[in-house]
Short mmCIF file of C-alpha atoms and ligand atoms in Angstrom, two decimals:
data_model
loop_
_atom_site.label_atom_id
_atom_site.label_comp_id
_atom_site.label_asym_id
_atom_site.label_seq_id
_atom_site.Cartn_x
_atom_site.Cartn_y
_atom_site.Cartn_z
CA MET A 1 168.22 78.42 121.32
CA SER A 2 170.62 80.58 123.42
CA PHE A 3 169.87 81.50 127.02
CA GLU A 4 173.03 83.54 127.63
CA ASN A 5 171.04 86.74 127.99
CA SER A 6 168.50 85.32 130.38
CA SER A 7 168.29 84.33 134.04
CA VAL A 8 166.04 82.56 136.49
CA VAL A 9 165.21 84.80 139.46
CA ILE A 10 163.43 84.51 142.78
CA ARG A 11 160.52 86.92 142.25
CA ALA A 12 159.05 86.66 145.73
CA ILE A 13 158.96 84.45 148.77
CA GLY A 14 156.44 83.66 151.52
CA SER A 15 156.37 81.48 154.59
CA TYR A 16 153.99 79.96 157.10
CA VAL A 17 154.45 78.42 160.52
CA PRO A 18 151.68 76.90 162.67
CA GLU A 19 150.60 78.93 165.70
CA LYS A 20 151.17 76.23 168.31
CA ARG A 21 154.53 76.64 170.09
CA LEU A 22 156.40 73.92 171.97
CA THR A 23 158.89 75.53 174.35
CA ASN A 24 162.00 73.98 175.91
CA GLU A 25 160.25 74.31 179.25
CA GLU A 26 157.32 72.20 178.01
CA LEU A 27 159.71 69.61 176.49
CA SER A 28 161.52 69.25 179.79
CA LYS A 29 158.24 67.95 181.26
CA ILE A 30 158.10 65.22 178.58
CA VAL A 31 161.74 64.01 178.40
CA ASP A 32 164.82 64.27 180.61
CA THR A 33 166.15 67.59 179.31
CA ASN A 34 166.21 71.27 180.24
CA ASP A 35 166.15 74.73 178.69
CA GLU A 36 169.79 75.39 179.55
CA TRP A 37 171.06 72.24 177.77
CA ILE A 38 168.93 72.79 174.65
CA THR A 39 169.79 76.49 174.41
CA THR A 40 173.54 76.11 174.83
CA ARG A 41 173.87 72.95 172.68
CA THR A 42 171.51 73.98 169.85
CA GLY A 43 170.36 77.63 170.14
CA ILE A 44 166.71 76.50 170.03
CA LYS A 45 164.17 78.02 172.47
CA GLU A 46 160.93 76.80 170.89
CA ARG A 47 159.52 75.15 167.76
CA ARG A 48 156.12 75.13 166.02
CA ILE A 49 153.86 72.09 165.90
CA ALA A 50 151.19 71.61 163.23
CA GLY A 51 149.02 69.19 165.22
CA GLU A 52 146.41 66.87 163.77
CA THR A 53 144.40 69.42 161.82
CA ILE A 54 147.16 71.18 159.86
CA GLN A 55 148.74 69.17 157.04
CA VAL A 56 151.79 69.66 154.82
CA SER A 57 149.66 70.88 151.91
CA ASP A 58 147.87 73.41 154.18
CA MET A 59 151.17 74.94 155.35
CA ALA A 60 152.65 74.95 151.84
CA THR A 61 149.51 76.48 150.34
CA GLU A 62 149.56 79.36 152.86
CA ALA A 63 153.25 80.06 152.13
CA ALA A 64 152.71 79.80 148.36
CA LYS A 65 149.68 82.14 148.44
CA LEU A 66 151.85 84.80 150.10
CA ALA A 67 154.66 84.30 147.58
CA LEU A 68 152.21 84.53 144.66
CA GLU A 69 150.58 87.67 146.05
CA ARG A 70 153.98 89.36 146.54
CA SER A 71 155.29 88.28 143.13
CA GLY A 72 152.44 89.71 141.08
CA VAL A 73 152.40 86.41 139.15
CA ALA A 74 148.84 85.11 138.78
CA PRO A 75 148.18 81.49 139.83
CA GLU A 76 147.17 80.71 136.22
CA ASP A 77 150.66 81.73 135.08
CA ILE A 78 152.44 79.09 137.21
CA ASP A 79 153.82 76.38 134.90
CA LEU A 80 155.49 74.00 137.37
CA VAL A 81 155.39 73.00 141.08
CA ILE A 82 158.39 71.52 142.90
CA VAL A 83 157.97 70.54 146.54
CA ALA A 84 160.94 69.62 148.73
CA THR A 85 159.90 67.53 151.72
CA LEU A 86 160.94 64.44 153.65
CA SER A 87 157.64 64.35 155.54
CA PRO A 88 155.10 64.22 152.69
CA GLU A 89 151.42 64.25 153.59
CA THR A 90 151.09 60.79 152.01
CA LEU A 91 153.55 58.64 150.07
CA SER A 92 151.08 58.87 147.22
CA PRO A 93 149.78 61.23 145.95
CA SER A 94 152.69 63.63 146.16
CA SER A 95 152.25 66.72 148.31
CA ALA A 96 152.96 68.78 145.16
CA CYS A 97 149.76 67.49 143.52
CA LEU A 98 147.73 68.32 146.64
CA ILE A 99 149.20 71.85 146.62
CA GLN A 100 148.51 72.27 142.87
CA ASP A 101 144.85 71.50 143.60
CA LYS A 102 144.55 73.67 146.75
CA LEU A 103 146.02 76.67 144.90
CA GLY A 104 143.69 76.10 141.93
CA LEU A 105 146.61 76.03 139.49
CA ARG A 106 146.33 74.79 135.90
CA LYS A 107 147.07 71.09 135.39
CA VAL A 108 150.81 71.77 135.34
CA PRO A 109 153.63 69.32 136.23
CA ALA A 110 153.98 68.91 140.02
CA PHE A 111 156.32 66.63 141.93
CA ASP A 112 157.99 66.07 145.30
CA LEU A 113 161.70 65.72 145.86
CA ASN A 114 163.40 64.33 148.95
CA ALA A 115 166.83 65.72 149.75
CA ALA A 116 165.94 66.33 153.42
CA CYS A 117 167.27 69.64 154.77
CA SER A 118 169.04 70.39 151.46
CA GLY A 119 165.76 69.96 149.55
CA PHE A 120 164.98 73.63 148.94
CA ILE A 121 168.40 74.24 147.36
CA TYR A 122 167.95 71.09 145.22
CA GLY A 123 164.54 72.52 144.22
CA LEU A 124 166.06 75.84 143.17
CA ASP A 125 168.65 74.09 140.99
CA ILE A 126 166.09 71.79 139.37
CA GLY A 127 163.68 74.71 138.90
CA LYS A 128 166.38 76.83 137.32
CA ALA A 129 167.36 74.01 134.96
CA MET A 130 163.75 73.37 133.89
CA LEU A 131 162.97 77.07 133.37
CA SER A 132 166.21 77.51 131.43
CA THR A 133 164.91 75.14 128.75
CA GLY A 134 162.41 77.86 127.83
CA LYS A 135 159.54 75.40 128.27
CA TYR A 136 158.27 76.95 131.53
CA ARG A 137 158.14 80.62 132.53
CA ASN A 138 157.19 80.58 136.24
CA ALA A 139 157.52 77.89 138.91
CA LEU A 140 156.68 77.46 142.57
CA VAL A 141 159.53 76.00 144.62
CA VAL A 142 158.34 74.97 148.09
CA GLY A 143 160.11 73.60 151.17
CA VAL A 144 157.67 72.15 153.69
CA GLU A 145 157.85 69.77 156.64
CA LYS A 146 155.67 68.27 159.31
CA LEU A 147 158.58 66.65 161.12
CA SER A 148 156.57 66.43 164.34
CA ALA A 149 154.81 63.45 162.72
CA PHE A 150 158.15 61.60 162.48
CA THR A 151 159.60 62.66 165.84
CA ASN A 152 159.87 60.27 168.75
CA MET A 153 158.84 62.35 171.75
CA GLU A 154 160.65 59.87 174.02
CA ASP A 155 164.04 60.41 172.29
CA ARG A 156 165.69 63.48 173.80
CA GLY A 157 168.44 63.35 171.14
CA THR A 158 165.97 64.30 168.39
CA CYS A 159 162.67 65.60 169.84
CA ILE A 160 164.30 68.84 170.98
CA LEU A 161 165.48 69.66 167.46
CA PHE A 162 162.61 69.52 164.99
CA GLY A 163 159.65 71.72 164.10
CA ASP A 164 157.00 72.24 161.40
CA GLY A 165 156.57 74.95 158.78
CA ALA A 166 156.69 75.95 155.11
CA GLY A 167 158.37 78.42 152.78
CA ALA A 168 157.64 78.96 149.10
CA CYS A 169 159.04 81.09 146.32
CA VAL A 170 158.00 82.03 142.83
CA ILE A 171 160.89 81.70 140.39
CA SER A 172 160.69 83.20 136.92
CA TYR A 173 162.58 83.16 133.67
CA VAL A 174 163.62 86.74 132.75
CA ASP A 175 165.33 88.19 129.66
CA GLU A 176 168.21 89.73 131.62
CA PRO A 177 171.65 88.16 132.08
CA ASP A 178 173.42 87.48 135.39
CA GLN A 179 170.45 87.81 137.78
CA GLY A 180 168.75 85.70 140.43
CA ILE A 181 169.89 82.10 140.91
CA ILE A 182 173.51 82.52 139.81
CA ASP A 183 174.73 79.06 140.78
CA CYS A 184 173.89 75.97 142.84
CA GLN A 185 176.31 73.25 143.94
CA LEU A 186 174.77 70.02 145.17
CA GLY A 187 176.26 66.86 146.63
CA SER A 188 175.47 63.60 148.38
CA ASP A 189 177.20 60.79 150.22
CA GLY A 190 175.04 57.70 150.59
CA ILE A 191 177.78 55.75 152.35
CA ASN A 192 176.97 57.79 155.47
CA ALA A 193 173.19 57.48 155.02
CA ARG A 194 172.92 55.39 158.19
CA HIS A 195 173.49 58.45 160.40
CA ILE A 196 169.95 59.84 159.79
CA VAL A 197 167.22 57.31 159.06
CA ILE A 198 163.49 56.66 159.32
CA PRO A 199 163.71 52.85 159.23
CA ALA A 200 160.03 51.91 158.86
CA GLY A 201 157.15 53.04 156.67
CA GLY A 202 158.90 52.54 153.32
CA SER A 203 158.76 49.52 151.01
CA LYS A 204 161.58 47.69 152.81
CA LEU A 205 159.85 47.73 156.16
CA PRO A 206 156.17 48.65 155.92
CA ALA A 207 154.54 49.64 159.21
CA ASN A 208 153.51 46.65 161.30
CA GLU A 209 152.83 45.86 164.94
CA GLN A 210 156.54 45.45 165.70
CA THR A 211 157.62 48.74 164.04
CA LEU A 212 154.95 50.57 166.01
CA LYS A 213 156.16 48.90 169.21
CA ASP A 214 159.82 49.81 168.68
CA GLY A 215 159.10 53.28 167.25
CA SER A 216 161.00 52.68 164.01
CA GLN A 217 158.58 54.91 162.08
CA PHE A 218 160.38 57.83 163.77
CA LEU A 219 163.53 59.64 162.69
CA GLN A 220 166.72 58.31 164.28
CA MET A 221 169.97 60.24 164.22
CA ASN A 222 173.57 59.87 165.27
CA GLY A 223 173.79 63.55 166.24
CA ARG A 224 177.48 63.71 167.09
CA GLU A 225 178.54 62.16 163.76
CA VAL A 226 176.10 64.30 161.75
CA PHE A 227 177.39 67.42 163.48
CA LYS A 228 180.97 66.78 162.30
CA VAL A 229 180.01 65.98 158.70
CA ALA A 230 177.63 68.99 158.58
CA VAL A 231 180.35 71.47 159.53
CA ARG A 232 182.78 69.95 157.04
CA ALA A 233 180.32 69.64 154.12
CA MET A 234 178.64 73.03 154.55
CA GLY A 235 181.95 74.84 154.96
CA GLN A 236 183.34 73.12 151.86
CA ALA A 237 180.18 73.83 149.82
CA CYS A 238 180.46 77.55 150.65
CA GLU A 239 184.15 77.68 149.76
CA ASP A 240 183.60 75.79 146.49
CA ILE A 241 180.74 77.95 145.23
CA LEU A 242 182.57 81.19 146.11
CA LYS A 243 185.75 80.03 144.37
CA LYS A 244 183.88 78.84 141.28
CA ASN A 245 182.23 82.26 140.94
CA ASP A 246 185.42 84.27 141.63
CA LEU A 247 184.02 85.67 144.87
CA THR A 248 185.23 85.86 148.45
CA SER A 249 183.10 85.74 151.58
CA ASP A 250 183.44 89.57 151.80
CA ASP A 251 181.33 89.88 148.63
CA ILE A 252 178.37 88.19 150.33
CA THR A 253 175.64 90.43 151.80
CA VAL A 254 174.23 87.69 153.99
CA VAL A 255 174.65 83.95 154.48
CA ILE A 256 171.37 82.11 155.10
CA PRO A 257 172.30 78.67 156.42
CA HIS A 258 170.05 75.73 157.15
CA GLN A 259 168.95 76.22 160.77
CA ALA A 260 170.07 72.93 162.35
CA ASN A 261 172.23 74.00 165.28
CA ILE A 262 173.66 77.42 166.21
CA ARG A 263 177.03 75.77 166.92
CA ILE A 264 177.15 74.41 163.34
CA ILE A 265 176.44 77.95 162.04
CA GLU A 266 179.15 79.40 164.31
CA ALA A 267 181.65 76.82 163.05
CA ILE A 268 180.89 77.75 159.41
CA ALA A 269 181.23 81.45 160.24
CA SER A 270 184.64 80.78 161.69
CA LYS A 271 185.65 78.67 158.65
CA LEU A 272 184.60 81.47 156.26
CA GLU A 273 186.17 84.09 158.59
CA LEU A 274 182.91 86.04 158.68
CA PRO A 275 181.36 87.64 161.78
CA MET A 276 178.08 86.08 162.99
CA ASP A 277 176.10 89.20 162.01
CA HIS A 278 176.75 88.16 158.38
CA PHE A 279 174.57 85.10 159.08
CA PHE A 280 170.81 85.11 159.41
CA VAL A 281 169.64 83.04 162.37
CA ASN A 282 166.06 82.27 163.46
CA ILE A 283 166.66 78.79 164.89
CA GLN A 284 165.64 80.02 168.37
CA LYS A 285 162.01 80.35 167.15
CA TYR A 286 161.51 77.30 164.93
CA GLY A 287 164.24 74.70 165.52
CA ASN A 288 165.18 72.56 162.53
CA THR A 289 162.35 72.61 159.96
CA SER A 290 164.46 70.69 157.40
CA ALA A 291 163.48 71.63 153.81
CA ALA A 292 161.38 74.56 155.08
CA SER A 293 164.20 76.09 157.09
CA ILE A 294 165.96 78.04 154.32
CA PRO A 295 162.87 79.52 152.61
CA ILE A 296 161.39 80.55 155.99
CA ALA A 297 164.73 82.16 156.85
CA ILE A 298 165.00 83.97 153.47
CA ASP A 299 161.50 85.39 153.97
CA GLU A 300 162.24 86.61 157.51
CA ALA A 301 165.71 87.90 156.59
CA ASN A 302 164.23 89.90 153.72
CA ILE A 303 161.55 91.41 155.98
CA GLU A 304 164.14 92.23 158.68
CA ARG A 305 167.03 93.41 156.48
CA ASN A 306 165.12 94.66 153.43
CA PHE A 307 167.27 93.13 150.67
CA LYS A 308 168.17 95.43 147.76
CA LYS A 309 168.41 94.46 144.10
CA GLY A 310 171.90 93.07 143.54
CA ASP A 311 172.50 91.90 147.13
CA LEU A 312 174.41 88.61 147.08
CA ILE A 313 172.92 85.89 149.26
CA LEU A 314 174.65 82.61 150.00
CA LEU A 315 172.40 79.68 150.94
CA VAL A 316 173.90 76.53 152.41
CA ALA A 317 172.33 73.34 153.74
CA PHE A 318 173.05 69.84 154.90
CA GLY A 319 170.78 66.91 155.69
CA ALA A 320 169.79 63.28 155.60
CA GLY A 321 170.97 61.22 152.66
CA LEU A 322 173.50 62.55 153.39
CA THR A 323 172.95 65.54 151.12
CA TRP A 324 174.25 69.08 150.96
CA GLY A 325 174.02 72.12 148.73
CA ALA A 326 174.95 75.77 148.38
CA SER A 327 173.35 78.42 146.22
CA LEU A 328 174.37 81.90 145.22
CA ILE A 329 171.43 84.27 144.75
CA LYS A 330 171.57 87.80 143.36
CA TRP A 331 168.46 89.46 144.82
CA TYR A 332 166.15 90.66 142.05
N1 ACO N 1 169.03 67.08 177.09
C1 ACO N 1 170.00 66.84 178.00
N2 ACO N 1 171.06 66.05 177.74
C2 ACO N 1 171.14 65.51 176.51
C3 ACO N 1 170.16 65.72 175.52
C4 ACO N 1 169.07 66.55 175.85
N3 ACO N 1 168.09 66.83 174.97
N4 ACO N 1 170.52 65.05 174.40
C5 ACO N 1 171.68 64.44 174.68
N5 ACO N 1 172.04 64.70 175.95
C6 ACO N 1 173.25 64.23 176.67
C7 ACO N 1 173.80 62.96 176.10
O1 ACO N 1 173.18 61.83 176.66
C8 ACO N 1 175.24 63.05 176.47
O2 ACO N 1 175.41 62.71 177.80
P1 ACO N 1 176.68 61.82 178.27
O3 ACO N 1 177.87 62.69 177.95
O4 ACO N 1 176.40 61.61 179.71
O5 ACO N 1 176.62 60.59 177.43
C9 ACO N 1 175.55 64.55 176.37
O6 ACO N 1 174.27 65.21 176.48
C10 ACO N 1 176.21 64.94 175.06
O7 ACO N 1 175.51 64.31 173.99
P2 ACO N 1 175.89 64.54 172.48
O8 ACO N 1 175.01 63.72 171.61
O9 ACO N 1 177.38 64.42 172.33
O10 ACO N 1 175.49 66.09 172.35
P3 ACO N 1 175.90 67.10 171.23
O11 ACO N 1 176.62 68.21 171.80
O12 ACO N 1 176.48 66.38 170.02
O13 ACO N 1 174.46 67.64 170.79
C11 ACO N 1 172.90 67.42 168.99
C12 ACO N 1 173.47 66.77 170.23
C13 ACO N 1 172.22 68.71 169.39
C14 ACO N 1 171.87 66.48 168.37
C15 ACO N 1 174.04 67.71 167.97
O14 ACO N 1 174.85 66.58 167.84
C16 ACO N 1 173.55 68.14 166.61
O15 ACO N 1 173.02 69.21 166.45
N6 ACO N 1 173.83 67.33 165.58
C17 ACO N 1 173.53 67.72 164.21
C18 ACO N 1 172.08 67.51 163.86
C19 ACO N 1 171.82 68.01 162.46
O16 ACO N 1 172.38 68.97 162.03
N7 ACO N 1 170.97 67.35 161.70
C20 ACO N 1 170.79 67.85 160.35
C21 ACO N 1 170.08 66.97 159.56
S1 ACO N 1 168.48 66.58 160.19
C22 ACO N 1 167.60 66.09 158.81
O17 ACO N 1 168.10 65.98 157.73
C23 ACO N 1 166.15 65.90 159.01
#
C-alpha cells in the first residue's frame, strides 16, 4: 500500500482549563515569594487549579468534546485515543480508557503515554504513524495534566510554576499529499533524568508513611540545570526540523513553544533570530501545564490569530525524562 498521496492532519482542536485561579499574590501568602520575582523570572501571573472535584478525565473530556464538535467528526468515527499525561488520574486504569468511556466512544484502542511536557508532540507523532498504516481514520490526541496534585506547596522552586488543564485535537487521515503533520522530531536523554523527578508513588518506592512525611510524592526539580538544557535542546530541535524540511525560521507563521518559562522562550527566539511576536505566549495565564501546554496554546493562538490553510506552525517542547520534541504543522 502507498501513502505518498495522503497526509495526517489536525482537523480541529479544543481546550479546557478549570475556573479556579491561583495568583502570584495568593502564592506569596503560602510560600516565601512575591509577584515581582515570579513575573520577572518566569512570566507567570496566575495558574488554574482543578481542586478535588475536577479530575484529569473531566478536563480531557471537555477539551475533546470541543475538538470533536469543531471537527465535524462524530464520536462514533473516532478509531483511537492517545492521552499524553504525567499526572494520570490513576496508575491503572489509564486516563485514556476513562476518557473513551466518558465520551461514549466505540471500544477503540486507548492508551496513555508519559513524555512529560513533550507528551503532546510525542502523541502527534505516534498518532500520525498509526493513522498512516491505513488501519485507523480518525484519532483523538490529548494532552492533560493535574500537576497541582503532584506539587509541593511548600517548595517555592516548583509551586509557582505549575497549573492544571487540557487540550485535545482530532487528527485524521486524508487523501491529499503534504498537509497537516508534516514532520515530528523526538528525543530523550535519560542520563539527565535526575533533574526532574517524582521519587515516590511508583513501583520502586510505593507511598508509605515516610514518603508522605518527606513529601517525596511531589515533583522535585533542579530548575537551574533544567533551564540550561531546555534552551539548548529546544533550540536544537527547532533548527534540526527546519533544516531537515529545507525551511528557515522566516517560513514559519508562528512558533508555539511549551510554556515553561518566558525567559526560555526568549532565549529560543534569539537563537532562531525571530522576533517575540512570532511566538505565541499564554504562560502568564496558566503557568506550565506540561503535556497540556501546547494544545491549549494552539487552541488559543488559532482563536486569536485565525490560522489560514497552509500556515506553517512550529511546535517545540521540553520536559522530564528528559524528553524533547519539535513538530512542523501545515494548518489544514
Ligand atoms: N521566589 C523568590 N525567590 C526564589 C524563588 C521564588 N519562587 N525560587 C527561587 N528563589 C531564589 C533562590 O533561592 C535563589 O536565591 P539565592 O540566589 O539567594 O540562592 C534565587 O531565587 C535564584 O534561584 P534560581 O533557582 O537560580 O532561579 P532561576 O532564575 O533559575 O529560576 C526557575 C528558577 C523559574 C525554576 C527556572 O530555573 C526555570 O524555569 N527552570 C526551568 C523549568 C522547566 O522548564 N521545567 C520544564 C520541565 S517541567 C516538567 O517536565 C513537568
